[in-house]
mmCIF file of C-alpha atoms in Angstrom:
data_model
loop_
_atom_site.group_PDB
_atom_site.id
_atom_site.type_symbol
_atom_site.label_atom_id
_atom_site.label_comp_id
_atom_site.label_asym_id
_atom_site.label_seq_id
_atom_site.Cartn_x
_atom_site.Cartn_y
_atom_site.Cartn_z
ATOM 1 C CA UNK U 3 -27.372 50.315 13.412
ATOM 2 C CA UNK U 4 -26.836 47.319 11.011
ATOM 3 C CA UNK U 5 -27.241 43.853 12.248
ATOM 4 C CA UNK U 6 -24.899 41.157 10.969
ATOM 5 C CA UNK U 7 -25.173 37.776 11.823
ATOM 6 C CA UNK U 8 -21.935 36.514 11.171
ATOM 7 C CA UNK U 9 -19.939 32.031 11.157
ATOM 8 C CA UNK U 10 -16.304 32.510 10.999
ATOM 9 C CA UNK U 11 -14.897 29.336 10.706
ATOM 10 C CA UNK U 12 -10.811 29.007 11.638
ATOM 11 C CA UNK U 13 -8.333 25.425 11.478
ATOM 12 C CA UNK U 14 -5.507 25.142 13.037
ATOM 13 C CA UNK U 15 -3.004 22.256 12.735
ATOM 14 C CA UNK U 16 -1.967 22.125 16.712
ATOM 15 C CA UNK U 17 -2.987 21.017 19.585
ATOM 16 C CA UNK U 18 -5.375 23.691 21.122
ATOM 17 C CA UNK U 19 -5.248 20.949 24.230
ATOM 18 C CA UNK U 20 -1.434 21.655 24.191
ATOM 19 C CA UNK U 21 -0.897 25.205 23.223
ATOM 20 C CA UNK U 22 -3.739 26.485 26.119
ATOM 21 C CA UNK U 23 -0.907 24.209 28.710
ATOM 22 C CA UNK U 24 1.474 26.154 27.227
ATOM 23 C CA UNK U 25 0.359 29.302 28.157
ATOM 24 C CA UNK U 26 -0.381 29.795 23.772
ATOM 25 C CA UNK U 27 -3.657 30.040 23.371
ATOM 26 C CA UNK U 28 -6.909 30.910 26.281
ATOM 27 C CA UNK U 29 -8.509 28.551 28.141
ATOM 28 C CA UNK U 30 -11.533 30.267 27.987
ATOM 29 C CA UNK U 31 -11.812 30.779 24.026
ATOM 30 C CA UNK U 32 -11.279 27.479 23.295
ATOM 31 C CA UNK U 33 -14.685 27.199 25.783
ATOM 32 C CA UNK U 34 -16.440 29.541 25.058
ATOM 33 C CA UNK U 35 -16.046 29.180 21.634
ATOM 34 C CA UNK U 36 -17.245 26.384 19.600
ATOM 35 C CA UNK U 37 -14.387 24.543 18.865
ATOM 36 C CA UNK U 38 -14.945 21.211 16.771
ATOM 37 C CA UNK U 39 -11.423 18.956 17.172
ATOM 38 C CA UNK U 40 -11.561 17.061 12.867
ATOM 39 C CA UNK U 41 -8.553 14.895 12.968
ATOM 40 C CA UNK U 42 -7.332 14.116 9.480
ATOM 41 C CA UNK U 43 -5.118 11.865 9.477
ATOM 42 C CA UNK U 44 -2.437 11.946 6.805
ATOM 43 C CA UNK U 45 -1.915 10.664 3.449
ATOM 44 C CA UNK U 46 0.122 8.021 4.102
ATOM 45 C CA UNK U 47 -2.703 6.413 6.585
ATOM 46 C CA UNK U 48 -4.916 6.658 3.843
ATOM 47 C CA UNK U 49 -3.404 5.080 0.788
ATOM 48 C CA UNK U 50 -6.773 3.542 -0.794
ATOM 49 C CA UNK U 51 -7.578 7.246 -1.458
ATOM 50 C CA UNK U 52 -5.134 8.676 -3.464
ATOM 51 C CA UNK U 53 -6.490 7.041 -6.401
ATOM 52 C CA UNK U 54 -9.147 9.296 -5.851
ATOM 53 C CA UNK U 55 -7.442 12.133 -5.519
ATOM 54 C CA UNK U 56 -5.282 11.411 -8.096
ATOM 55 C CA UNK U 57 -8.741 10.952 -10.706
ATOM 56 C CA UNK U 58 -9.673 14.694 -9.601
ATOM 57 C CA UNK U 59 -6.705 16.594 -9.584
ATOM 58 C CA UNK U 60 -6.428 14.887 -13.720
ATOM 59 C CA UNK U 61 -9.360 15.749 -14.086
ATOM 60 C CA UNK U 62 -8.757 19.517 -13.116
ATOM 61 C CA UNK U 63 -6.224 20.200 -14.032
ATOM 62 C CA UNK U 64 -6.893 18.932 -17.650
ATOM 63 C CA UNK U 65 -10.335 20.950 -18.022
ATOM 64 C CA UNK U 66 -7.694 24.215 -16.722
ATOM 65 C CA UNK U 67 -5.107 23.585 -19.572
ATOM 66 C CA UNK U 68 -8.162 22.710 -22.097
ATOM 67 C CA UNK U 69 -6.697 18.934 -22.659
ATOM 68 C CA UNK U 70 -8.319 15.527 -22.749
ATOM 69 C CA UNK U 71 -8.913 14.128 -19.503
ATOM 70 C CA UNK U 72 -5.423 11.456 -19.346
ATOM 71 C CA UNK U 73 -5.406 8.265 -18.432
ATOM 72 C CA UNK U 74 -2.635 7.936 -15.673
ATOM 73 C CA UNK U 75 -1.138 4.154 -16.340
ATOM 74 C CA UNK U 76 -1.345 1.557 -13.541
ATOM 75 C CA UNK U 77 2.517 1.530 -12.386
ATOM 76 C CA UNK U 78 2.798 5.169 -11.921
ATOM 77 C CA UNK U 79 -0.376 4.812 -9.817
ATOM 78 C CA UNK U 80 1.075 2.412 -7.316
ATOM 79 C CA UNK U 81 3.891 4.969 -7.333
ATOM 80 C CA UNK U 82 1.590 7.695 -6.536
ATOM 81 C CA UNK U 83 0.847 5.231 -3.177
ATOM 82 C CA UNK U 84 3.740 3.683 -2.344
ATOM 83 C CA UNK U 85 4.872 7.649 -2.193
ATOM 84 C CA UNK U 86 5.870 9.155 1.838
ATOM 85 C CA UNK U 87 3.741 12.259 0.730
ATOM 86 C CA UNK U 88 4.940 14.294 3.778
ATOM 87 C CA UNK U 89 3.620 17.872 1.898
ATOM 88 C CA UNK U 90 0.147 15.375 2.435
ATOM 89 C CA UNK U 91 -3.010 16.239 -0.108
ATOM 90 C CA UNK U 92 -0.910 19.580 -1.283
ATOM 91 C CA UNK U 93 2.192 17.800 -2.531
ATOM 92 C CA UNK U 94 0.059 15.330 -4.573
ATOM 93 C CA UNK U 95 -2.307 18.010 -6.115
ATOM 94 C CA UNK U 96 1.078 19.605 -7.064
ATOM 95 C CA UNK U 97 2.968 16.446 -8.452
ATOM 96 C CA UNK U 98 -0.064 15.668 -10.300
ATOM 97 C CA UNK U 99 -0.764 19.488 -11.370
ATOM 98 C CA UNK U 100 2.982 19.694 -12.412
ATOM 99 C CA UNK U 101 2.940 16.549 -14.347
ATOM 100 C CA UNK U 102 0.404 17.630 -15.821
ATOM 101 C CA UNK U 103 1.073 21.408 -17.053
ATOM 102 C CA UNK U 104 5.281 19.578 -18.079
ATOM 103 C CA UNK U 105 3.972 17.001 -19.978
ATOM 104 C CA UNK U 106 4.574 17.018 -23.815
ATOM 105 C CA UNK U 107 1.641 17.233 -25.800
ATOM 106 C CA UNK U 108 1.866 14.220 -28.044
ATOM 107 C CA UNK U 109 1.332 12.267 -24.493
ATOM 108 C CA UNK U 110 -0.647 14.383 -22.985
ATOM 109 C CA UNK U 111 -3.218 11.283 -23.011
ATOM 110 C CA UNK U 112 -1.757 9.227 -21.069
ATOM 111 C CA UNK U 113 0.517 9.565 -17.432
ATOM 112 C CA UNK U 114 2.964 7.176 -17.819
ATOM 113 C CA UNK U 115 5.441 6.587 -14.924
ATOM 114 C CA UNK U 116 8.058 8.436 -16.364
ATOM 115 C CA UNK U 117 6.649 11.749 -16.366
ATOM 116 C CA UNK U 118 6.180 11.913 -12.752
ATOM 117 C CA UNK U 119 8.678 13.878 -11.045
ATOM 118 C CA UNK U 120 12.255 12.268 -9.629
ATOM 119 C CA UNK U 121 11.380 13.357 -6.316
ATOM 120 C CA UNK U 122 8.309 10.137 -6.913
ATOM 121 C CA UNK U 123 9.777 8.180 -8.226
ATOM 122 C CA UNK U 124 13.088 7.956 -6.365
ATOM 123 C CA UNK U 125 16.942 8.044 -7.605
ATOM 124 C CA UNK U 126 17.104 6.353 -11.113
ATOM 125 C CA UNK U 127 17.851 2.962 -11.371
ATOM 126 C CA UNK U 128 16.251 2.725 -8.422
ATOM 127 C CA UNK U 129 13.219 0.162 -7.860
ATOM 128 C CA UNK U 130 10.395 1.054 -5.388
ATOM 129 C CA UNK U 131 13.118 3.593 -3.667
ATOM 130 C CA UNK U 132 15.665 0.851 -2.114
ATOM 131 C CA UNK U 133 18.024 -0.956 -4.288
ATOM 132 C CA UNK U 134 19.991 0.145 -7.689
ATOM 133 C CA UNK U 135 19.307 -2.242 -10.508
ATOM 134 C CA UNK U 136 23.127 -2.607 -10.641
ATOM 135 C CA UNK U 137 23.147 -4.375 -7.973
ATOM 136 C CA UNK U 138 20.445 -6.884 -8.671
ATOM 137 C CA UNK U 139 21.759 -7.599 -12.335
ATOM 138 C CA UNK U 140 25.977 -7.907 -10.419
ATOM 139 C CA UNK U 141 24.016 -10.834 -7.499
ATOM 140 C CA UNK U 142 23.134 -14.043 -8.421
ATOM 141 C CA UNK U 143 19.255 -15.703 -9.491
ATOM 142 C CA UNK U 144 18.153 -16.562 -6.073
ATOM 143 C CA UNK U 145 19.904 -13.241 -4.397
ATOM 144 C CA UNK U 146 18.529 -10.887 -7.591
ATOM 145 C CA UNK U 147 14.309 -12.724 -7.363
ATOM 146 C CA UNK U 148 15.005 -12.123 -3.416
ATOM 147 C CA UNK U 149 16.146 -8.373 -3.206
ATOM 148 C CA UNK U 150 13.628 -7.929 -5.503
ATOM 149 C CA UNK U 151 10.307 -9.543 -4.070
ATOM 150 C CA UNK U 152 11.352 -8.347 -0.977
ATOM 151 C CA UNK U 153 11.629 -4.492 -2.441
ATOM 152 C CA UNK U 154 8.193 -5.344 -4.564
ATOM 153 C CA UNK U 155 6.456 -6.589 -1.419
ATOM 154 C CA UNK U 156 7.302 -2.997 0.412
ATOM 155 C CA UNK U 157 5.925 -0.935 -2.231
ATOM 156 C CA UNK U 158 2.276 -3.475 -2.094
ATOM 157 C CA UNK U 159 2.921 -3.607 2.209
ATOM 158 C CA UNK U 160 3.486 0.246 2.090
ATOM 159 C CA UNK U 161 0.992 0.899 -1.059
ATOM 160 C CA UNK U 162 -2.196 -0.749 0.642
ATOM 161 C CA UNK U 163 -1.302 1.247 4.587
ATOM 162 C CA UNK U 164 -0.237 -1.927 5.841
ATOM 163 C CA UNK U 165 -2.790 -4.082 5.112
ATOM 164 C CA UNK U 166 -2.022 -7.527 4.804
ATOM 165 C CA UNK U 167 -5.807 -8.789 3.041
ATOM 166 C CA UNK U 168 -5.777 -6.641 0.949
ATOM 167 C CA UNK U 169 -1.864 -6.684 -0.267
ATOM 168 C CA UNK U 170 -2.306 -10.996 -0.653
ATOM 169 C CA UNK U 171 -5.548 -9.796 -2.631
ATOM 170 C CA UNK U 172 -3.771 -7.537 -4.779
ATOM 171 C CA UNK U 173 -0.612 -9.459 -5.675
ATOM 172 C CA UNK U 174 -2.562 -12.877 -5.851
ATOM 173 C CA UNK U 175 -1.509 -14.358 -2.760
ATOM 174 C CA UNK U 176 -2.522 -16.498 -0.385
ATOM 175 C CA UNK U 177 -2.413 -14.281 3.587
ATOM 176 C CA UNK U 178 -1.168 -17.424 5.318
ATOM 177 C CA UNK U 179 1.270 -17.382 1.880
ATOM 178 C CA UNK U 180 2.075 -14.480 2.191
ATOM 179 C CA UNK U 181 3.276 -14.001 5.643
ATOM 180 C CA UNK U 182 5.138 -17.046 4.965
ATOM 181 C CA UNK U 183 7.045 -15.244 2.665
ATOM 182 C CA UNK U 184 7.337 -12.230 4.664
ATOM 183 C CA UNK U 185 8.794 -14.099 7.273
ATOM 184 C CA UNK U 186 10.990 -15.047 5.084
ATOM 185 C CA UNK U 187 12.266 -12.296 3.767
ATOM 186 C CA UNK U 188 12.441 -10.706 6.904
ATOM 187 C CA UNK U 189 9.802 -7.810 6.602
ATOM 188 C CA UNK U 190 7.357 -6.582 9.406
ATOM 189 C CA UNK U 191 6.045 -3.598 8.324
ATOM 190 C CA UNK U 192 3.024 -4.852 8.344
ATOM 191 C CA UNK U 193 -0.709 -3.949 9.809
ATOM 192 C CA UNK U 194 -2.968 -6.715 10.121
ATOM 193 C CA UNK U 195 -6.922 -6.416 8.742
#
């Protein structure tokens, strides 16, 4: 007889208490096993982590390809932080991997906005995934400026997960002035901090 000391680590994205209530998970196992719930918020709730994750994945995949680690252009990083990421970190990792692999040899030193896949950028001709360039070009200056400001602020607010203080600091406005501008433009998707 051989004695072994084993520890099994398992994970699920399901709510075990709801599974117990629906009789799909045994209650005695929940209490007998050392269940430690770890709640990880989706990537859209922690956009400030995106630059660190992108830099990590870029370095990893550049190393795998044996090429120098490219820098990520600021506008490309803004696009990555503004995207909704329905697939969370796995989708971000896949996008970075695909971008590094498909980057032309003469452009591998820098990941620019045009190297990102279409699903991150939105439809061609869109600004911030909302308004087409042709719509702006056909509008009077005042309307075009308002449209651009509205889309720009929506992207920046999304980038900073609705945090008005961080958004105001980044765009170089006082918080109170940003609040007035948001109210004027009819933007309500914000979070105070």
